[in-house]
Each structure stands twice: as structure tokens, then as C-alpha cells.
XYZ file of C-alpha atoms in Angstrom:
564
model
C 5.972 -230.408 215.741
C 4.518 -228.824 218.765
C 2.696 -225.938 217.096
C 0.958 -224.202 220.067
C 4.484 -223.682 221.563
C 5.612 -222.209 218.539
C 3.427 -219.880 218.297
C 3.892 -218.936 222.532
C 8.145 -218.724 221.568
C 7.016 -216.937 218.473
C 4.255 -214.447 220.684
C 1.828 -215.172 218.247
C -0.087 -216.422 221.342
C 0.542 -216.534 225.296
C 0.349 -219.964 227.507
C -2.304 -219.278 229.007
C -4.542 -219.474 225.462
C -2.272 -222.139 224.573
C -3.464 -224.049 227.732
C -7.418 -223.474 227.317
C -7.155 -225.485 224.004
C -6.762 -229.303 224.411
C -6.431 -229.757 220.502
C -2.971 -230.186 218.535
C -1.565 -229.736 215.373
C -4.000 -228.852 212.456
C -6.729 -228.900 214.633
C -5.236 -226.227 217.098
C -4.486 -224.193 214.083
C -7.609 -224.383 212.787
C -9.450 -223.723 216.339
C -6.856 -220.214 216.729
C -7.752 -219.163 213.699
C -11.166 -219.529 213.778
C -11.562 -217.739 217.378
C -9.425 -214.947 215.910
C -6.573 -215.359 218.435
C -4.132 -215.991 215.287
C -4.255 -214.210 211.751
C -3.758 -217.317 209.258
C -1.311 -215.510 207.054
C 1.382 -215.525 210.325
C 0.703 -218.824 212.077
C 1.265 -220.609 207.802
C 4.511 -218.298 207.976
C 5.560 -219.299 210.723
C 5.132 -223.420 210.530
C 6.723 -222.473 207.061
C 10.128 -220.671 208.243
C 9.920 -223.520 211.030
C 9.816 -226.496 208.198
C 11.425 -224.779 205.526
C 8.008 -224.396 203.226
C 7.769 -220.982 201.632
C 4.256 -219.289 201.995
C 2.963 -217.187 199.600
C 0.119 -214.379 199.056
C -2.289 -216.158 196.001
C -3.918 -212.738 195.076
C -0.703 -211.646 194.304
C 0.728 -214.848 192.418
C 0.598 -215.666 188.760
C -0.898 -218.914 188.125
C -0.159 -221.257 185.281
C -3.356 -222.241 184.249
C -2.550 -224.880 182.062
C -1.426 -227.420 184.740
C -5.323 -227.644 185.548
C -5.857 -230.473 182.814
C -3.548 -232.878 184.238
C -4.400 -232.063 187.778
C -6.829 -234.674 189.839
C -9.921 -232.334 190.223
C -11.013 -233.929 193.249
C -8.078 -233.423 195.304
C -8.268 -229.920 194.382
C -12.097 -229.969 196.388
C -11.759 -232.315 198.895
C -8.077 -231.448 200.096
C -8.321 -227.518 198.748
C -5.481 -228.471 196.317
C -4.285 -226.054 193.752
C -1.329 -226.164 191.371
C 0.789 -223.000 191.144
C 3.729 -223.139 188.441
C 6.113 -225.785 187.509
C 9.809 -225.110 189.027
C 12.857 -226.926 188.120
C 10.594 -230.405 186.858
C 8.788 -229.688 189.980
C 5.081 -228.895 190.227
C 4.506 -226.574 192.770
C 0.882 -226.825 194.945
C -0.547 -224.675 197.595
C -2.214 -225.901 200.024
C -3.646 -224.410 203.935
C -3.150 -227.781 205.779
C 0.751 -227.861 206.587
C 0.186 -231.101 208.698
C -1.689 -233.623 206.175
C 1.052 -233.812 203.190
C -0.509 -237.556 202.162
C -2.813 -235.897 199.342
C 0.593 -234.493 198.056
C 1.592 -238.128 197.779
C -1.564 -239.249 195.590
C -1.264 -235.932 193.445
C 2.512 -236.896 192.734
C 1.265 -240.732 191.538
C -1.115 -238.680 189.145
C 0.726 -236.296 187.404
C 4.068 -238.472 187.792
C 6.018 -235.265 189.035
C 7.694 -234.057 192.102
C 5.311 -232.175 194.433
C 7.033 -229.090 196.100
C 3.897 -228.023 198.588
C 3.858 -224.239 199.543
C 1.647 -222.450 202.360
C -1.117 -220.083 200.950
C -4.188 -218.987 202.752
C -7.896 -221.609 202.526
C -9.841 -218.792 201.582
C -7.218 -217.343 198.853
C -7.291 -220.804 197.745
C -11.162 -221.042 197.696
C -11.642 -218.012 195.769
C -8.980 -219.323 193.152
C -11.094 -222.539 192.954
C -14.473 -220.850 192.603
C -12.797 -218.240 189.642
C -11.997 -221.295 187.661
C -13.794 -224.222 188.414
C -17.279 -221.839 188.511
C -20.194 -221.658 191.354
C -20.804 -225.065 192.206
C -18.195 -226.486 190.881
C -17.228 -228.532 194.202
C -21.170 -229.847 194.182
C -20.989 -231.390 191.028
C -18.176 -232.816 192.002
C -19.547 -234.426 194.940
C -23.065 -234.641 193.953
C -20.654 -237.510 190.566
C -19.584 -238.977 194.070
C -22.826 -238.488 196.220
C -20.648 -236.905 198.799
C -22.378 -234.669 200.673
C -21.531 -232.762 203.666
C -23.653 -229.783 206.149
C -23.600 -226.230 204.788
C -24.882 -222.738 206.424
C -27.976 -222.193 204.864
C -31.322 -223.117 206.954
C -34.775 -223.359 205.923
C -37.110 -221.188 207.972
C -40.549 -223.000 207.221
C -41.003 -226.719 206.035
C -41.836 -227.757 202.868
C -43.086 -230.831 201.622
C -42.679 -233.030 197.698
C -45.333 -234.593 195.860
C -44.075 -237.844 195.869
C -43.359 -237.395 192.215
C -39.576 -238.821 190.884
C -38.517 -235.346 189.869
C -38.967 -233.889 193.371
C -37.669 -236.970 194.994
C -35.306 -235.943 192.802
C -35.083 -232.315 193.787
C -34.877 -233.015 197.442
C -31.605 -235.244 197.246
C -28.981 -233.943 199.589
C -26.564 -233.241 197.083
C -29.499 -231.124 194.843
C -29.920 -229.395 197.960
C -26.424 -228.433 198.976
C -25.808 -227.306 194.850
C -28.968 -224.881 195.327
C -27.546 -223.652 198.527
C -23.916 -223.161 197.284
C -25.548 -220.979 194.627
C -27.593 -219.122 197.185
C -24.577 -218.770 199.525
C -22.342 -217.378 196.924
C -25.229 -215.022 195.777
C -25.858 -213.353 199.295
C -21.693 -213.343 199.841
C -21.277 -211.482 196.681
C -24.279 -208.864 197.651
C -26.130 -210.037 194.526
C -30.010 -208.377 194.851
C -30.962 -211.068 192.566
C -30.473 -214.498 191.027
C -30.987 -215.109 187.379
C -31.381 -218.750 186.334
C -32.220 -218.699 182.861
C -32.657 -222.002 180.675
C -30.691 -221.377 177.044
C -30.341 -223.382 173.974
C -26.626 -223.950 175.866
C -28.023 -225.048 179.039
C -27.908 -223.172 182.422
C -27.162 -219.847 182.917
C -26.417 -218.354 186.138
C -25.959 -214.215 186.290
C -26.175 -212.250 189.509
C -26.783 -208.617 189.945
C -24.379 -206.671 191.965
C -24.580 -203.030 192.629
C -27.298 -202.941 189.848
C -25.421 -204.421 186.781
C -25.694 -207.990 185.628
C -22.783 -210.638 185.700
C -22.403 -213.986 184.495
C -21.245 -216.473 186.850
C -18.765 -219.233 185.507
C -20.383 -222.513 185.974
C -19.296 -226.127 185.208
C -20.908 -227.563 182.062
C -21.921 -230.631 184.025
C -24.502 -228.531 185.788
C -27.087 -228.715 182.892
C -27.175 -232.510 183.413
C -29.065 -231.120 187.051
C -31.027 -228.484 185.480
C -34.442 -230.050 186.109
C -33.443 -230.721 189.308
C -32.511 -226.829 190.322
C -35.412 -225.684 189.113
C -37.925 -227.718 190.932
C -35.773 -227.929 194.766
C -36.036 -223.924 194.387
C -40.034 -224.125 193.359
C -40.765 -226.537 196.172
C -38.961 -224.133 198.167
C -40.781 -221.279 197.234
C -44.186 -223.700 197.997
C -44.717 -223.490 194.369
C -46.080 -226.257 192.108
C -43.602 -228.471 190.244
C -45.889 -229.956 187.683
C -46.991 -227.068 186.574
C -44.671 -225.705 183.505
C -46.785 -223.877 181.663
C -47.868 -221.100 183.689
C -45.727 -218.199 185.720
C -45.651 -218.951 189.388
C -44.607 -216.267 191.946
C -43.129 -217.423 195.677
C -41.599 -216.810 198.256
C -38.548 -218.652 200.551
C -37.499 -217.878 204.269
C -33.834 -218.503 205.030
C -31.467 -218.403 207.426
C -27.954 -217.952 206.274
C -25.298 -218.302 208.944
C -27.374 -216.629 211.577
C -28.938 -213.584 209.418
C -32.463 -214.158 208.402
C -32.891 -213.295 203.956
C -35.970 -213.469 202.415
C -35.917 -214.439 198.777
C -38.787 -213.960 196.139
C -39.114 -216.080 193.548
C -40.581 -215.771 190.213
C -41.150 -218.593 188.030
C -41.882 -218.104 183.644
C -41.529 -220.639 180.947
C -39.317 -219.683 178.259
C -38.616 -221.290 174.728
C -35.632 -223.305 176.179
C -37.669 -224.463 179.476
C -38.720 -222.640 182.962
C -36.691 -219.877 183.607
C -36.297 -218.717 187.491
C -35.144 -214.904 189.057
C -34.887 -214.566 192.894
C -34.899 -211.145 194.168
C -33.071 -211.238 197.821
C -33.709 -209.397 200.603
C -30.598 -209.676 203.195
C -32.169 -208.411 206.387
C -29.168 -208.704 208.367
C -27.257 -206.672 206.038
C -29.706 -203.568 205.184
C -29.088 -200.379 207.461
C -31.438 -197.787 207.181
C -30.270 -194.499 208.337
C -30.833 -191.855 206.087
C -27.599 -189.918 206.778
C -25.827 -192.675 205.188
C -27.659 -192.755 201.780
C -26.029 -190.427 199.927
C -27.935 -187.304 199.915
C -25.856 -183.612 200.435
C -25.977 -182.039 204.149
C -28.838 -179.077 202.251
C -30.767 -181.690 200.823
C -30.991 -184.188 204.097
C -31.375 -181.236 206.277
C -35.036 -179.703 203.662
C -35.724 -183.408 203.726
C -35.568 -184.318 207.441
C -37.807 -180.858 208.079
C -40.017 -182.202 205.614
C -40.694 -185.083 207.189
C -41.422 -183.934 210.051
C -44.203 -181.630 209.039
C -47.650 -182.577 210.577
C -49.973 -183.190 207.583
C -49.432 -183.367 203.939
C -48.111 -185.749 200.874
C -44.201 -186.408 200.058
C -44.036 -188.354 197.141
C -40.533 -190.273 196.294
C -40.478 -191.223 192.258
C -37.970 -193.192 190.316
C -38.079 -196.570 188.543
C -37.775 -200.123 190.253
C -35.191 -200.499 191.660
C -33.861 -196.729 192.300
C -34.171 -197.301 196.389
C -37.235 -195.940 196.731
C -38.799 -198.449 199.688
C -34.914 -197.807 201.178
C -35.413 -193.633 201.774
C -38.973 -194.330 203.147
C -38.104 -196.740 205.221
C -35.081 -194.809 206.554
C -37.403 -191.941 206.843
C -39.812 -193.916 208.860
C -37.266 -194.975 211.547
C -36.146 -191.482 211.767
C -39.566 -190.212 212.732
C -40.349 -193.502 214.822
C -41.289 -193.001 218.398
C -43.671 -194.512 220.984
C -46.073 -190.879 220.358
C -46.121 -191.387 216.659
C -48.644 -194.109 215.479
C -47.065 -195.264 211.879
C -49.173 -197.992 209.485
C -47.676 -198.812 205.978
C -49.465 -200.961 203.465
C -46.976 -202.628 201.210
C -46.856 -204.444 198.006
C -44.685 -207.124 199.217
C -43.402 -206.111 202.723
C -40.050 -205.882 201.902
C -38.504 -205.538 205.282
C -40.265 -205.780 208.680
C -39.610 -202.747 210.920
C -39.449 -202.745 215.036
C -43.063 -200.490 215.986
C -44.054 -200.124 212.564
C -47.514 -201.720 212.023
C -46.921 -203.368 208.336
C -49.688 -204.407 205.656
C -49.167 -207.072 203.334
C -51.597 -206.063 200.123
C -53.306 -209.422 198.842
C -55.016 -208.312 195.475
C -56.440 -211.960 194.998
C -58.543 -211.655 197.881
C -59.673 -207.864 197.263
C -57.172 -206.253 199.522
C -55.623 -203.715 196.972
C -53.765 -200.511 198.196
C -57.007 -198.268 198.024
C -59.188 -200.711 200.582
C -56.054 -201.136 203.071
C -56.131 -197.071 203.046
C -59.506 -196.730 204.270
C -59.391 -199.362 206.904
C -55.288 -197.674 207.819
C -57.722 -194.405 208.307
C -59.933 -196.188 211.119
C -57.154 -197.234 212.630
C -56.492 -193.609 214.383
C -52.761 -193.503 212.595
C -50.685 -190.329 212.647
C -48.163 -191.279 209.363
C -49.450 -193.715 206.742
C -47.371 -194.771 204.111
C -48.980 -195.948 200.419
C -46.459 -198.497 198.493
C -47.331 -196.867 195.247
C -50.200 -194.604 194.103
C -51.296 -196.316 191.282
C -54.584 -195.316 190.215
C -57.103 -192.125 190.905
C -58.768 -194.611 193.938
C -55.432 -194.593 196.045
C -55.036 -190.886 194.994
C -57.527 -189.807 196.385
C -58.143 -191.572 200.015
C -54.042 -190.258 200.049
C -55.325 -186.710 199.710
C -58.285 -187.375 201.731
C -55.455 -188.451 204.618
C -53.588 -185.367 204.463
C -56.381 -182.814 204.420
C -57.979 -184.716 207.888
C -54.415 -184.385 209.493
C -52.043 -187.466 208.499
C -48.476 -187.083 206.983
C -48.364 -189.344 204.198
C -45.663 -191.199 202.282
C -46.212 -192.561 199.127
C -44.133 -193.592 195.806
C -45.210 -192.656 191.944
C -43.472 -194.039 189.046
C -41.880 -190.816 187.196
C -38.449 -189.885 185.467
C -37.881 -186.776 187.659
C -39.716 -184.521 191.049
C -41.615 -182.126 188.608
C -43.481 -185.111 186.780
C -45.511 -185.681 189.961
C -47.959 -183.037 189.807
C -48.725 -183.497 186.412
C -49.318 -188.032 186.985
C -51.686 -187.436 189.787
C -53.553 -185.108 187.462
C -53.851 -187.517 184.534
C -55.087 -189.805 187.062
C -58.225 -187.728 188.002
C -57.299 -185.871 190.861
C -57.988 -182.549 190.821
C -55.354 -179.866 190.322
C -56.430 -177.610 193.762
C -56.071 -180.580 195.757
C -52.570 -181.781 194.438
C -51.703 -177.968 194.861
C -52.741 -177.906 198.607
C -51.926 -181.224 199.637
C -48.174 -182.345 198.022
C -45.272 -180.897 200.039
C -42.546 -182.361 198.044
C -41.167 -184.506 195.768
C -37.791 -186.642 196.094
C -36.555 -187.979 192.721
C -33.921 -190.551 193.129
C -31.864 -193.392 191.351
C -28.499 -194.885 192.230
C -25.045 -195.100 190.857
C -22.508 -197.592 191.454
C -20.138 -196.564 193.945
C -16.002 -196.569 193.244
C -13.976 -198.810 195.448
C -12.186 -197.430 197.688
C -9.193 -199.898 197.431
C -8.850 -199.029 193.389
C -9.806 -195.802 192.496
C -7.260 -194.506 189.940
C -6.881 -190.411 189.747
C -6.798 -189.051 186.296
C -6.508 -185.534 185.024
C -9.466 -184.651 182.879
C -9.352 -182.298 179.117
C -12.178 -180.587 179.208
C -13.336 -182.194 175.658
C -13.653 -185.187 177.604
C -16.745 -184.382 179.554
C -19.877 -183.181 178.533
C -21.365 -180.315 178.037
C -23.166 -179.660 181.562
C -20.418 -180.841 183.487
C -19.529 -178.153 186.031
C -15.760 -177.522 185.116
C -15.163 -174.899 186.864
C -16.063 -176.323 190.187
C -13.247 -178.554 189.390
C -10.361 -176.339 190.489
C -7.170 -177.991 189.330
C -8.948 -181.635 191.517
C -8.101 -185.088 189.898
C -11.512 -187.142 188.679
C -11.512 -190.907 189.331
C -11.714 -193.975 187.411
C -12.424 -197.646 188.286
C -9.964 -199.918 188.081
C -10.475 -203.184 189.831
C -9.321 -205.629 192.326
C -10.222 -208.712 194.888
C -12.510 -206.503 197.067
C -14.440 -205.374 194.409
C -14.536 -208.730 192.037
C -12.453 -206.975 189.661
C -15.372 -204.275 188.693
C -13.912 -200.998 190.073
C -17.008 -200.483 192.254
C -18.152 -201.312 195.059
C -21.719 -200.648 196.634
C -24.283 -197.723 195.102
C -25.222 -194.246 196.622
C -28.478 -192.466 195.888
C -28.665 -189.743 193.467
C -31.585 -186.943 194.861
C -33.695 -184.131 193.501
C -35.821 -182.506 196.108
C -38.792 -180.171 194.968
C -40.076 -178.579 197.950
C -43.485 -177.130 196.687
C -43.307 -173.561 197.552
C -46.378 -170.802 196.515
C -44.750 -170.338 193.054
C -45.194 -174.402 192.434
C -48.683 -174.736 194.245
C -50.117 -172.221 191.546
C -48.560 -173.612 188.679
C -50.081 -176.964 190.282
C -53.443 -175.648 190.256
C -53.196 -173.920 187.023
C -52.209 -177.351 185.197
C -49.302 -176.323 184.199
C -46.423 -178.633 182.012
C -44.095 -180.448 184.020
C -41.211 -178.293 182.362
C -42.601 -175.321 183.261
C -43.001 -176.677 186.934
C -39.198 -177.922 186.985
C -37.819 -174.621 185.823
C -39.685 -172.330 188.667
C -38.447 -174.618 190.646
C -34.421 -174.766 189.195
C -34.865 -170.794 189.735
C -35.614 -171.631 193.282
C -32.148 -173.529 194.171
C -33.347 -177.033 193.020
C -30.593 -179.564 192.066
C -31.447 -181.734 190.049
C -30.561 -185.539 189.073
C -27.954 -184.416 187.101
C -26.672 -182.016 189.637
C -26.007 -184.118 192.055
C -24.882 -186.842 190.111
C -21.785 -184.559 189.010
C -21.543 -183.209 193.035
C -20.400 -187.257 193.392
C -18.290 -187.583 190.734
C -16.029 -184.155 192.275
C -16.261 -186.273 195.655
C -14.741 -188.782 194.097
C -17.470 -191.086 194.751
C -18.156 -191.774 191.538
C -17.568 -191.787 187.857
C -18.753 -189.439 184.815
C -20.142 -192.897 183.307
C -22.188 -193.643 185.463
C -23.788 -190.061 185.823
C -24.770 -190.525 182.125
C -25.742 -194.017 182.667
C -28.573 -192.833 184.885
C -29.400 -189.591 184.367
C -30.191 -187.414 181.258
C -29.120 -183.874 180.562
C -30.485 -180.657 181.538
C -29.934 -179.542 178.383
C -31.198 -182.328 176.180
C -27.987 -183.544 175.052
C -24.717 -184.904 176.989
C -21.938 -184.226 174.166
């Protein structure tokens, strides 16, 4: 069959594309559809209505399950294989490759049935492989058959064994492409970090999307390699194999088809044996632009003033992990110019910025946050940015930065904007010079974002929501609920937005600064002054649409002291 003129007769493609390619058959199809000239879902339909195979959509087919157990695994990896139903003593099998029907053949001599092959998509087919069969499921496979072939991820510095047999064993190329599948799938699934945890089962993979941690099927034979994971990602991270005992931190440079990630690693023994969390940093895939991270046109509009004022301290506060390093750095971009001399000092450098000068703290070596102030002070900046102001040392040289004309950026760990004031007090500083010197406060955290694809509408009763909920901003509006689907893995959401509360410190606040007043007492002057808090504006999202009433309680706590 003379595919490339198909597809010209069919106008899937003209001659003159058709006549730049020398290749034929599967490899033509193959080379259209990875140049984009052909969508794989027509050119299968087409060589199907052409043969007489029927082509199907997988993500919207019921698969019988139980035809796995008599199935040859390997065909299923090596030839992307997968059985469908049985039909009429017939065992239907998908496959993407209508041009190499011999593996059909072999799976026939297996199961000792007629094989009826039907056209589905290679990456619906992948993705029904991976749900079953678990994250590196096809590696264990291989690494039974030492089969190995190139994958997409690409070390950035070398690294070197000790000669020992456990990393000769760790550096095997089939050790190394299992580690790398489960990397791969990590950053595809926009995972922010890896958990490999040893149990009393054996290995235990869970990935943390959007916030919330999910386990990741994996093939039992995997524990059989679990010494073997563990020390390729340690020598990766430049991290000492022998040593068990002790936590090791590290750190590993990677290039993953073309987009540079930086992974940390953090090494702890456990009862059941060295247990290992990555936290990745996809640089290729972070955008920071603070009109896209969530906050309401008032609030960005105070904000962006804010940080644009000459001198002064704006704290942002939340937990790990509630995208605090994200706003300042998407602050930082926004004020960015060739006048504006900008030095951070970081604990890591998360993510390095274009005309940003960056500093990496090393406390080993005596270069703690306080130290890197002073010298950022020589160093004739105009904004500074503080990681975190941890103690009344970095408090203080802060301050001491505002009052001699720097803007300055800093984070403190507290539950919500009106805590500030009263943490840099307990650290020492004194009350006049928070008053004068803090110009704000941005609380945040982040909620888990509904797909767009599977939102489902529901009517709320108003003994359904809680207390504070504002029902009568509702106004006859439908609320959503996740449902679930392909894009999203099945989880309803998709993504996270921040959740803000700006305190602008106004006279009313400065006094009640100075005066050491109670954090409550500083949160309601400022709720009588238009503040919206956590809460607030997690409800504004959920009568967007954006998100869910669940998730609002998940992260937030009541106004009132009580959600029901």
C-alpha cells in the first residue's frame, strides 16, 4: 500500500510534502506525524477504511481487563500491544503500527486465539499500559531482558562511582533508564516532588501534583531493584552511597527533552531502609507574571503600587509551599529594568532570573542570610530581597535597608498578614521601627484549581455551605464540582491559583504596630479598612468557578472561628 498517496487522494497531505519525504510505509507515517503535517487519529482512519481495520478512540473504550493474564507481557512493551475485548472467539488487540502485523502472529501462537487487530492511537495505548502495568513497568521488563534503549533525560554535570559493586550496580544502563522513566513520568505529570519511600512492602512511589499526594502503581518486581534506585539517584545527587546512616541533602542538574529541571534531593534512613524525596524545579515550565497568579484586579493593582514604592519592607507569609518564592519572583521581574539594581540572597536559589544578581546562602561556611545582607548593602543595590527573616539579626539589617533607602522583600513564616507585626516583635525588633518601616503584608496559600474539561455545575441548598459563605453574592449562579477525566488524571483539578490577603499598613495599623498591639486587634482595623482576607478570596474563586468550597476549607480557616 502506497500510503503517502493516500493520504495526497485523501488531502490529508499535498505532493509536494509527499515528495520532500523519501521514507515509506510506517516510517512515512511515523515521520508525518511527528512533523505535525498529519494528526494520527486521521492518517490510522484512513489506512483503516482503506484495509478494512476499524480504529477506535481507547479513552473512550471499555477494556476487559481480565485478558491481561494470558496476554504475552512483552509484546505488549516492545510492539505497544494491548488486548481490548474478546468478539465472536476472537481476541481483539490495538495496536498504532498498521504495517508490522507479524507480532499479531506470535500473540495468536500464545493465547491460541484468533487475533482481530484494530487501529488506536501509540500514546492512548501508552497511557493504557502505564495505568496498568505501573511507572516502570516497561523497565523491568527490559532491565529481566537487559534490553535497553536511549531515553530523553540528560545529565547536566558528570558524576563518578566508587568502584564499589552496588554502584557498579547503580550505574547499569537499564538502572539508569528505570530512574529516568520515573523522573520522566514525574516532570510529565507536573509532580513538584518525588517520594520514594522504603516500606515493610517494598517500594513506594507517590508524586505530588497540584499539592496533594498520589500513589503511583508500580510493578512488584521493582523492589528486587530497590538498592539499586536508591544509590543511581544518590550518586546523582554527588551524594555518598556508603553512607546509610546519616541524612544526606543534594542536588541533580537535568536536561529533559530540551528544558533544563533542577531536582533536590534529600536523603533519611527510615526503619525499612533509606528513604529518598526529590523536590523538582521545571525551569522551562515556570512563568512568572504576576497577572497570571490568581490575585483580584484591586488586590494586583494595591500590590503592583506597592511594589513600586521607593523604600520600605513588604513581607509575603504563608507556610512551605504556599508560592511564596513564586509572587516575589514575579514581583521582581515586574520591577526589573537596566536603572534598578536588584540582589536576592536565597536559601536554595530556586530559579535563576535574567539581570537579577542571585545569592546562594552556604550556612556551613558562615554565609547565613544576616552576613549576605550586609555585604548585599555594600554592594550599592536599590531592591534587596531576604529568603526568610528568621531571626532578630536578619530583622534588623532588613530594617536598617529600608530606613537608608532600599525597597525590601522578604518572607516570614505566619498563618495570616496581621501576624507579621507581632513575629518581628517577638524576635527583638522594636515596635517603632516595624511601625515605620513595614508597608505591607501579602498572606497567601494555594488551592487546587478545577479542570476546565470536567467541571460539573450543581445547584447549592444553602445548608450545604458554611456559615461565612457569601450567599447572597450568589444570585441564582451554579457552584462547581470536580469530576474527573484524562486531562486531569482523573482528579477533577488541574493546576493551583493563589489565595491573597493584602494588609497595606495605613496610620491606623502603624500605631497599633507601635503600641504592641494583638494580632487580632491589628487584623480587625484592618477588615474595617476593606481588607479581604484568606477566606474572602478563597470564596471570590469558588463564585468564579475556579474552584471548589472544599478546598476553601482545606486551606483556610474561618473568620468566625468555626466553618459549620
Amino acid at each position: 500500500m502506497d500510503i503517502g498517496q493516500l493520504f495526497v487522494e485523501r488531502g490529508l497531505i499535498n505532493q509536494s510534502q509527499l515528495n520532500q519525504s523519501k521514507s515509506t510505509g510506517s516510517n512515512l507515517l511515523i515521520q508525518l506525524i511527528e512533523q505535525g503535517i498529519v494528526r494520527e487519529d486521521l492518517a490510522l482512519k484512513t489506512i483503516g477504511e482503506h484495509v478494512g481495520l476499524e480504529f477506535i478512540d481507547l479513552s473512550n473504550e471499555q477494556v476487559d481487563l481480565s485478558l491481561l493474564a494470558s496476554f504475552p507481557q512483552k509484546l505488549i512493551y516492545r510492539q505497544l500491544l494491548f488486548p481490548v475485548r474478546r468478539d465472536n472467539g476472537s481476541l481483539v488487540v490495538a495496536t498504532s503500527d498498521p504495517f508490522n502485523m507479524y507480532p499479531l502472529d506470535e500473540v495468536s501462537a500464545s493465547v491460541g486465539l484468533n487475533v482481530q487487530p484494530i487501529l488506536a492511537e501509540r500514546a492512548e495505548i501508552a497511557k493504557l499500559i502505564k495505568k496498568h502495568f505501573g511507572v516502570g513497568g516497561e523497565t523491568i521488563e527490559r532491565l529481566i531482558d537487559q534490553k535497553v534503549e536511549e531515553d530523553g533525560v540528560e545529565l547536566l554535570e558528570d558524576i563518578e562511582g566508587d568502584g564499589s559493586e552496588l554502584s557498579e550496580m547503580a550505574q547499569e544502563a537499564s538502572v539508569v533508564r528505570l530512574v529516568n522513566e520515573i523522573l520522566l513520568e514525574a516532570i510529565e505529570s507536573r509532580a513538584s516532588d518525588v517520594h520514594i519511600e522504603s516500606q515493610a512492602s517494598g517500594l513506594v512511589i507517590r508524586y505530588r501534583i497540584d499539592g496533594l499526594l498520589h500513589p503511583q502503581p508500580v510493578p512488584a518486581e521493582i523492589n528486587h531493584f530497590q538498592a539499586a534506585i536508591i544509590s543511581r539517584l544518590k550518586i546523582m545527587a554527588r551524594l555518598n552511597i556508603a553512607e546509610k546512616r546519616l541524612p544526606q541533602d543534594g542536588r541533580i542538574k537535568l536536561k529533559v527533552k530540551g528544558r533544563e529541571v533542577d531536582v533536590r534531593v534529600s536523603v533519611i534512613p527510615m526503619i525499612h531502609g533509606e528513604s529518598l524525596v526529590m523536590r523538582i524545579l521545571d525551569k522551562g515550565a515556570m512563568v512568572f507574571e504576576m497577572r497570571s497568579l490568581g490575585m483580584s484586579q484591586e488586590t494586583y493593582e494595591q500590590f503592583h503600587q506597592l511594589i513600586h514604592l521607593p523604600h520600605g519592607i513588604i513581607l509575603v507569609t504563608g507556610p512551605t509551599g504556599s508560592g511564596k518564592t513564586t509572587t516575589l519572583y514575579s514581583a521582581l521581574i515586574e520591577i526589573n529594568s537596566p536603572e534598578n539594581k536588584i540582589i536576592t540572597t536565597e536559601d536554595p536559589v530556586e530559579y535563576q532570573l535574567e539581570g537579577i544578581n542571585q545569592i546562594q546562602v552556604h550556612a556551613k561556611i558562615g554565609l547565613d542570610f544576616a552576613r549576605s545582607l550586609r555585604s548585599i548593602l555594600r554592594h550599592d543595590p536599590d531592591v534587596v530581597l531576604v529568603g526568610e527573616i528568621r531571626d532578630f539579626e536578619t530583622a534588623e539589617i532588613a530594617i536598617q535597608a529600608s530606613l537608608t533607602g532600599h525597597l525590601v522583600f522578604s518572607t516570614l513564616h505566619t498563618n495570616d498578614a496581621s501576624g507579621a507585626f507581632t513575629r518581628m516583635i517577638d524576635m527583638g525588633v522594636e515596635p517603632y521601627l516595624v511601625a515605620s518601616t513595614v508597608e505591607a503584608v501579602m498572606a497567601q496559600r494555594l488551592v487546587r484549581q478545577l479542570c476546565e474539561k470536567c467541571k460539573q455545575a450543581f445547584d447549592p441548598k444553602r445548608d450545604d455551605l458554611p456559615n461565612d459563605f457569601p450567599w447572597e453574592q450568589l444570585d441564582g449562579r451554579p457552584l462547581y464540582l470536580p469530576n474527573g477525566c484524562r486531562e486531569c488524571r482523573g482528579v477533577g483539578y488541574r493546576g493551583r491559583r493563589g489565595v491573597f490577603e493584602l494588609l497595606i499598613t495605613t496610620d491606623e495599623i502603624r500605631q497599633l504596630a507601635h503600641d504592641r498591639a494583638s494580632s487580632w486587634e491589628v487584623k480587625q482595623a484592618a477588615l474595617k479598612q476593606g481588607m479581604r482576607t484568606l477566606r474572602d478570596d478563597g470564596w471570590r474563586k469558588v463564585l468564579l468557578g475556579e474552584t471548589t468550597v472544599e478546598e476553601v476549607l482545606r486551606i483556610t480557616k474561618s473568620d468566625r472561628g468555626i466553618d459549620r
